[in-house]
């Protein structure tokens, strides 16, 4: 290489080095972008899995997607007089809210630590939210299309959580091998709540579906996470020990506590959600029999008009 060519060679080597560095940087950026895209797609799948059961559409028998009657979420299919159903919603909301407020000072500053309170707060939220929506729709004269889709999605999700968790807490409270307290508070929050749930499933027009099991499971899993955080934070219970429930002490019986939390959330909770779906199917069969009985008695049907036939037909299209 001639001396006068040294500058050219140096320039070429510099260009090649910069190009190589740029290519390497581009490869790293592309790899990061692929990684970010993968994480983004994963999050989108998780979100879609949580939202899909809450879609306002159902699969019909012939495979088409049909939108159900939105009034099924704010009316009862048992009577054309919706004033009674609205009154029922308001009374349940006032009653559960009163019990919830009463329970706060009795459980001191550890009210939030007990799953019974989580359950009853969710049940109260369901009744209060439903009462507000029903009242709003009842006051809208001349409109029968029902509330907005977003409003129904929120109410439907709360409903799924409240029904299954209420039945689970009641069953585990009274069938638990550990000693329980029997009194007015226990009866109101661990017995009457399940009676109200059964009545609500049979009376209201809300459908229940098996694929919506994700919501009560998510409710239970959230409490499991709370228990672990409570333990890791070193917080103390009533007796000054580092647990909320003695049978879920992660210090002394970690295996038992883990089995109880996982089994309760992913095995027992789905059983009670299935029971709610069975109650829903029972409601449809009862409505069908009631409809057939009224169709066979035109005089009674004309005088009372107790049944919203359109809602019954739309409910029969729902699947669990």
mmCIF file of N, CA and C in Angstrom, residues 27-84:
data_model
loop_
_atom_site.group_PDB
_atom_site.id
_atom_site.type_symbol
_atom_site.label_atom_id
_atom_site.label_comp_id
_atom_site.label_asym_id
_atom_site.label_seq_id
_atom_site.Cartn_x
_atom_site.Cartn_y
_atom_site.Cartn_z
ATOM 1 N N UNK A 27 -29.284 -5.720 14.990
ATOM 2 C CA UNK A 27 -29.677 -7.072 15.382
ATOM 3 C C UNK A 27 -30.172 -7.110 16.825
ATOM 4 N N UNK A 28 -29.415 -6.392 17.710
ATOM 5 C CA UNK A 28 -29.832 -6.346 19.118
ATOM 6 C C UNK A 28 -31.180 -5.656 19.257
ATOM 7 N N UNK A 29 -31.351 -4.555 18.539
ATOM 8 C CA UNK A 29 -32.636 -3.846 18.600
ATOM 9 C C UNK A 29 -33.771 -4.713 18.095
ATOM 10 N N UNK A 30 -33.499 -5.457 17.000
ATOM 11 C CA UNK A 30 -34.520 -6.351 16.458
ATOM 12 C C UNK A 30 -34.863 -7.458 17.441
ATOM 13 N N UNK A 31 -33.825 -7.990 18.131
ATOM 14 C CA UNK A 31 -34.072 -9.042 19.116
ATOM 15 C C UNK A 31 -34.919 -8.516 20.271
ATOM 16 N N UNK A 32 -34.558 -7.300 20.726
ATOM 17 C CA UNK A 32 -35.355 -6.704 21.793
ATOM 18 C C UNK A 32 -36.786 -6.466 21.354
ATOM 19 N N UNK A 33 -36.932 -6.005 20.104
ATOM 20 C CA UNK A 33 -38.277 -5.739 19.586
ATOM 21 C C UNK A 33 -39.082 -7.021 19.523
ATOM 22 N N UNK A 34 -38.422 -8.116 19.093
ATOM 23 C CA UNK A 34 -39.112 -9.410 19.046
ATOM 24 C C UNK A 34 -39.514 -9.845 20.449
ATOM 25 N N UNK A 35 -38.590 -9.604 21.420
ATOM 26 C CA UNK A 35 -38.918 -9.952 22.801
ATOM 27 C C UNK A 35 -40.085 -9.148 23.330
ATOM 28 N N UNK A 36 -40.074 -7.844 23.064
ATOM 29 C CA UNK A 36 -41.183 -6.990 23.496
ATOM 30 C C UNK A 36 -42.491 -7.402 22.825
ATOM 31 N N UNK A 37 -42.406 -7.727 21.535
ATOM 32 C CA UNK A 37 -43.610 -8.162 20.820
ATOM 33 C C UNK A 37 -44.152 -9.457 21.421
ATOM 34 N N UNK A 38 -43.244 -10.360 21.796
ATOM 35 C CA UNK A 38 -43.685 -11.612 22.409
ATOM 36 C C UNK A 38 -44.381 -11.387 23.734
ATOM 37 N N UNK A 39 -43.797 -10.505 24.561
ATOM 38 C CA UNK A 39 -44.425 -10.177 25.839
ATOM 39 C C UNK A 39 -45.770 -9.486 25.613
ATOM 40 N N UNK A 40 -45.820 -8.593 24.622
ATOM 41 C CA UNK A 40 -47.063 -7.884 24.323
ATOM 42 C C UNK A 40 -48.151 -8.846 23.884
ATOM 43 N N UNK A 41 -47.776 -9.810 23.002
ATOM 44 C CA UNK A 41 -48.768 -10.796 22.552
ATOM 45 C C UNK A 41 -49.237 -11.667 23.705
ATOM 46 N N UNK A 42 -48.305 -12.005 24.595
ATOM 47 C CA UNK A 42 -48.690 -12.805 25.756
ATOM 48 C C UNK A 42 -49.674 -12.084 26.647
ATOM 49 N N UNK A 43 -49.408 -10.793 26.904
ATOM 50 C CA UNK A 43 -50.329 -10.004 27.726
ATOM 51 C C UNK A 43 -51.683 -9.854 27.044
ATOM 52 N N UNK A 44 -51.663 -9.673 25.720
ATOM 53 C CA UNK A 44 -52.925 -9.549 24.990
ATOM 54 C C UNK A 44 -53.746 -10.836 25.085
ATOM 55 N N UNK A 45 -53.068 -11.984 25.054
ATOM 56 C CA UNK A 45 -53.786 -13.253 25.176
ATOM 57 C C UNK A 45 -54.408 -13.397 26.556
ATOM 58 N N UNK A 46 -53.641 -12.992 27.598
ATOM 59 C CA UNK A 46 -54.172 -13.081 28.960
ATOM 60 C C UNK A 46 -55.381 -12.170 29.120
ATOM 61 N N UNK A 47 -55.273 -10.931 28.611
ATOM 62 C CA UNK A 47 -56.378 -9.977 28.726
ATOM 63 C C UNK A 47 -57.600 -10.460 27.945
ATOM 64 N N UNK A 48 -57.362 -10.991 26.740
ATOM 65 C CA UNK A 48 -58.482 -11.498 25.944
ATOM 66 C C UNK A 48 -59.146 -12.681 26.613
ATOM 67 N N UNK A 49 -58.340 -13.498 27.323
ATOM 68 C CA UNK A 49 -58.912 -14.650 28.029
ATOM 69 C C UNK A 49 -59.807 -14.191 29.175
ATOM 70 N N UNK A 50 -59.406 -13.095 29.826
ATOM 71 C CA UNK A 50 -60.217 -12.587 30.929
ATOM 72 C C UNK A 50 -61.463 -11.871 30.433
ATOM 73 N N UNK A 51 -61.361 -11.225 29.275
ATOM 74 C CA UNK A 51 -62.483 -10.436 28.767
ATOM 75 C C UNK A 51 -63.469 -11.297 27.976
ATOM 76 N N UNK A 52 -62.977 -12.339 27.311
ATOM 77 C CA UNK A 52 -63.827 -13.143 26.427
ATOM 78 C C UNK A 52 -65.082 -13.664 27.109
ATOM 79 N N UNK A 53 -64.995 -14.248 28.328
ATOM 80 C CA UNK A 53 -66.223 -14.722 28.966
ATOM 81 C C UNK A 53 -67.219 -13.622 29.257
ATOM 82 N N UNK A 54 -66.752 -12.378 29.287
ATOM 83 C CA UNK A 54 -67.628 -11.256 29.605
ATOM 84 C C UNK A 54 -68.235 -10.635 28.362
ATOM 85 N N UNK A 55 -68.016 -11.258 27.205
ATOM 86 C CA UNK A 55 -68.584 -10.739 25.965
ATOM 87 C C UNK A 55 -70.097 -10.823 26.017
ATOM 88 N N UNK A 56 -70.739 -9.888 25.372
ATOM 89 C CA UNK A 56 -72.197 -9.834 25.404
ATOM 90 C C UNK A 56 -72.823 -10.720 24.335
ATOM 91 N N UNK A 57 -72.049 -11.622 23.769
ATOM 92 C CA UNK A 57 -72.565 -12.496 22.729
ATOM 93 C C UNK A 57 -72.523 -13.939 23.175
ATOM 94 N N UNK A 58 -73.436 -14.728 22.653
ATOM 95 C CA UNK A 58 -73.530 -16.139 22.984
ATOM 96 C C UNK A 58 -73.550 -16.958 21.713
ATOM 97 N N UNK A 59 -73.115 -18.201 21.798
ATOM 98 C CA UNK A 59 -73.173 -19.105 20.654
ATOM 99 C C UNK A 59 -74.528 -19.775 20.609
ATOM 100 N N UNK A 60 -75.188 -19.680 19.507
ATOM 101 C CA UNK A 60 -76.479 -20.326 19.352
ATOM 102 C C UNK A 60 -76.287 -21.756 18.890
ATOM 103 N N UNK A 61 -77.394 -22.466 18.711
ATOM 104 C CA UNK A 61 -77.332 -23.874 18.346
ATOM 105 C C UNK A 61 -76.695 -24.067 16.983
ATOM 106 N N UNK A 62 -76.977 -23.177 16.039
ATOM 107 C CA UNK A 62 -76.447 -23.334 14.683
ATOM 108 C C UNK A 62 -75.069 -22.703 14.514
ATOM 109 N N UNK A 63 -74.449 -22.282 15.623
ATOM 110 C CA UNK A 63 -73.085 -21.770 15.559
ATOM 111 C C UNK A 63 -72.981 -20.285 15.316
ATOM 112 N N UNK A 64 -74.070 -19.593 15.062
ATOM 113 C CA UNK A 64 -74.003 -18.151 14.843
ATOM 114 C C UNK A 64 -73.867 -17.417 16.169
ATOM 115 N N UNK A 65 -73.326 -16.207 16.080
ATOM 116 C CA UNK A 65 -73.167 -15.388 17.265
ATOM 117 C C UNK A 65 -74.373 -14.463 17.403
ATOM 118 N N UNK A 66 -75.045 -14.555 18.550
ATOM 119 C CA UNK A 66 -76.235 -13.762 18.763
ATOM 120 C C UNK A 66 -76.075 -12.896 20.008
ATOM 121 N N UNK A 67 -76.636 -11.707 19.949
ATOM 122 C CA UNK A 67 -76.591 -10.806 21.084
ATOM 123 C C UNK A 67 -77.850 -11.019 21.921
ATOM 124 N N UNK A 68 -77.715 -11.342 23.216
ATOM 125 C CA UNK A 68 -78.896 -11.579 24.046
ATOM 126 C C UNK A 68 -79.638 -10.284 24.356
ATOM 127 N N UNK A 69 -80.845 -10.447 24.843
ATOM 128 C CA UNK A 69 -81.655 -9.307 25.233
ATOM 129 C C UNK A 69 -81.034 -8.646 26.455
ATOM 130 N N UNK A 70 -80.655 -7.384 26.328
ATOM 131 C CA UNK A 70 -79.984 -6.705 27.437
ATOM 132 C C UNK A 70 -80.904 -6.479 28.622
ATOM 133 N N UNK A 71 -82.213 -6.453 28.401
ATOM 134 C CA UNK A 71 -83.135 -6.252 29.516
ATOM 135 C C UNK A 71 -83.115 -7.421 30.481
ATOM 136 N N UNK A 72 -82.533 -8.562 30.066
ATOM 137 C CA UNK A 72 -82.424 -9.707 30.968
ATOM 138 C C UNK A 72 -81.536 -9.390 32.154
ATOM 139 N N UNK A 73 -80.718 -8.353 32.044
ATOM 140 C CA UNK A 73 -79.806 -7.991 33.116
ATOM 141 C C UNK A 73 -80.426 -7.029 34.121
ATOM 142 N N UNK A 74 -81.575 -6.470 33.796
ATOM 143 C CA UNK A 74 -82.195 -5.492 34.686
ATOM 144 C C UNK A 74 -83.641 -5.832 35.025
ATOM 145 N N UNK A 75 -84.141 -6.960 34.527
ATOM 146 C CA UNK A 75 -85.541 -7.322 34.762
ATOM 147 C C UNK A 75 -85.634 -8.786 35.187
ATOM 148 N N UNK A 76 -86.751 -9.132 35.780
ATOM 149 C CA UNK A 76 -87.009 -10.520 36.123
ATOM 150 C C UNK A 76 -87.912 -11.140 35.062
ATOM 151 N N UNK A 77 -87.656 -12.372 34.656
ATOM 152 C CA UNK A 77 -88.511 -13.005 33.658
ATOM 153 C C UNK A 77 -89.802 -13.560 34.244
ATOM 154 N N UNK A 78 -89.983 -13.444 35.558
ATOM 155 C CA UNK A 78 -91.141 -14.053 36.207
ATOM 156 C C UNK A 78 -92.370 -13.156 36.209
ATOM 157 N N UNK A 79 -92.203 -11.865 36.001
ATOM 158 C CA UNK A 79 -93.343 -10.962 36.113
ATOM 159 C C UNK A 79 -93.176 -9.784 35.167
ATOM 160 N N UNK A 80 -94.303 -9.326 34.661
ATOM 161 C CA UNK A 80 -94.298 -8.129 33.811
ATOM 162 C C UNK A 80 -94.247 -6.862 34.642
ATOM 163 N N UNK A 81 -94.560 -6.977 35.926
ATOM 164 C CA UNK A 81 -94.515 -5.828 36.830
ATOM 165 C C UNK A 81 -93.086 -5.683 37.373
ATOM 166 N N UNK A 82 -92.291 -4.867 36.709
ATOM 167 C CA UNK A 82 -90.888 -4.732 37.089
ATOM 168 C C UNK A 82 -90.699 -3.879 38.341
ATOM 169 N N UNK A 83 -91.734 -3.208 38.793
ATOM 170 C CA UNK A 83 -91.624 -2.405 40.004
ATOM 171 C C UNK A 83 -91.295 -3.285 41.206
ATOM 172 N N UNK A 84 -91.867 -4.466 41.235
ATOM 173 C CA UNK A 84 -91.583 -5.398 42.338
ATOM 174 C C UNK A 84 -90.122 -5.834 42.318
#
